[in-house]
XYZ file of C-alpha atoms in Angstrom:
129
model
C 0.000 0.000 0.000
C 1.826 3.441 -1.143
C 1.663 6.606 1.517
C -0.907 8.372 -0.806
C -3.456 5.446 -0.602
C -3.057 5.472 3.512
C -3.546 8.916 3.615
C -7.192 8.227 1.713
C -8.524 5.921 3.684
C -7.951 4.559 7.413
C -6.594 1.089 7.987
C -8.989 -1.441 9.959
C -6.675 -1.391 13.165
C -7.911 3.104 13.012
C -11.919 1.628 11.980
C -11.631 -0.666 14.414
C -10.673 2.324 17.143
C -13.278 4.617 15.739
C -16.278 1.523 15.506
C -15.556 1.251 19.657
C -15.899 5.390 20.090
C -19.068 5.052 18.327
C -20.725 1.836 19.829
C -19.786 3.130 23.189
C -21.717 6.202 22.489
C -24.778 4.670 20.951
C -25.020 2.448 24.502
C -25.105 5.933 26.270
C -27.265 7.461 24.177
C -29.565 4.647 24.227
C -29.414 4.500 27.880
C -30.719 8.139 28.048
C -33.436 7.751 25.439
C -35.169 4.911 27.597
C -34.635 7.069 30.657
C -36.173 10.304 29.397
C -39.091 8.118 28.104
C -39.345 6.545 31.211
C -39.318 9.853 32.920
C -42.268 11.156 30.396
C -44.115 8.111 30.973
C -44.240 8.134 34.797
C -45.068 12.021 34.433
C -48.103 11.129 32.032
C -48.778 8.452 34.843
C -49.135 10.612 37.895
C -51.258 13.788 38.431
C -54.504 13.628 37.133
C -56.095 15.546 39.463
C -58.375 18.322 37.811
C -58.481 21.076 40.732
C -58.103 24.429 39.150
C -56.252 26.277 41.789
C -53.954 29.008 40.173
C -51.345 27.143 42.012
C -52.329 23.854 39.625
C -51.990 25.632 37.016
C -48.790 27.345 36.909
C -47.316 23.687 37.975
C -49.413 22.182 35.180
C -47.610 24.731 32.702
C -44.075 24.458 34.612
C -44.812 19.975 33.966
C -45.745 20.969 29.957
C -42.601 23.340 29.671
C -40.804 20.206 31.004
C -42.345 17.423 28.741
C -42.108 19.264 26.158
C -38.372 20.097 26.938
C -37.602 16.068 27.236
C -39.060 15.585 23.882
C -36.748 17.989 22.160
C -34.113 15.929 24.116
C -35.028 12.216 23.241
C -35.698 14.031 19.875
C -31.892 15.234 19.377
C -30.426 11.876 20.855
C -32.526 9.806 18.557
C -31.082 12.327 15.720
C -27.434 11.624 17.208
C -28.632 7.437 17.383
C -29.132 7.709 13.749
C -26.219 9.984 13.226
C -23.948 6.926 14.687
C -25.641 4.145 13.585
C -25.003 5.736 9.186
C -21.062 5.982 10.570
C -21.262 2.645 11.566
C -22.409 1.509 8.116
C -19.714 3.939 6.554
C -17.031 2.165 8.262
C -18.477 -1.259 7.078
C -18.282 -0.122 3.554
C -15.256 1.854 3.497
C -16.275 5.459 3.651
C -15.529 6.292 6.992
C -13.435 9.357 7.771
C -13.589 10.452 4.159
C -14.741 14.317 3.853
C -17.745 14.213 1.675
C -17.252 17.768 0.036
C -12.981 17.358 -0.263
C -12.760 13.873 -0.132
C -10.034 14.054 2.250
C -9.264 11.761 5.489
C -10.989 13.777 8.509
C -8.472 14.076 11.055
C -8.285 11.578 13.770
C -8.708 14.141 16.300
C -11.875 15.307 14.917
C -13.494 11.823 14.161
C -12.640 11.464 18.075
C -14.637 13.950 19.487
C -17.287 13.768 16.561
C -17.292 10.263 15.537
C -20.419 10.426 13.011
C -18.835 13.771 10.980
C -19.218 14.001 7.467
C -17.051 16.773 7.112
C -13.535 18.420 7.619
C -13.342 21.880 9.704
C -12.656 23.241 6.492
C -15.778 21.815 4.295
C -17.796 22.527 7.619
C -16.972 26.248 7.595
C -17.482 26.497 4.108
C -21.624 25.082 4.688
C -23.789 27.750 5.225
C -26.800 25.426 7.127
């Protein structure tokens, strides 16, 4: 294998690395999916008491504000789920790490801390979305 083709692609010892990063983070973001919807299910479950005290309900808002707030959570981690689950597939079929607008290797360092990135810094500051 010549330098230039190493510098395209990572070798399976660097995919096998990256595949652990990921799988570790789908567990935890699994985990916290099935607790928030645990959490919204036992606060659907409790309170249906229809006394319309003021003090009801500014507590019934403050509990919507709250739901609602969990949703947009276990939205974004199912988002992030998906997110790792596509890099997973990339690194089965030998796409991982590539930039999708250079088509340069994403560096190590970045693939770290943002295992399911499509992108470079560069091709990232260069999006507009």
């Amino acid at each position: 294998m010549s330098t230039n083709e190493e510098r395209q692609r990572y070798s399976q010892e660097e995919l096998a690395e990256f595949e652990n990063i990921i799988l570790e983070k789908l567990t935890n973001a699994r985990k916290e999916v099935t607790f928030i919807k645990e959490t919204l299910s036992r606060r659907n479950d409790s309170g249906t008491d229809n006394t319309a005290s003021p003090s009801k309900v500014l507590e019934d808002g403050a509990d919507t504000a709250e739901k609602e707030s969990l949703n947009q959570l276990a939205s974004r981690q199912m988002k992030f789920i998906q997110q790792l689950e596509n890099a997973l597939i990339r690194i089965k079929n030998g796409t991982y790490g590539v930039c999708i607008v250079t088509g340069k290797l994403i560096p190590k360092e970045r693939l770290r801390a943002v295992p399911h990135t499509q992108h470079t810094i560069e091709a990232k500051l260069q999006r507009k979305d």
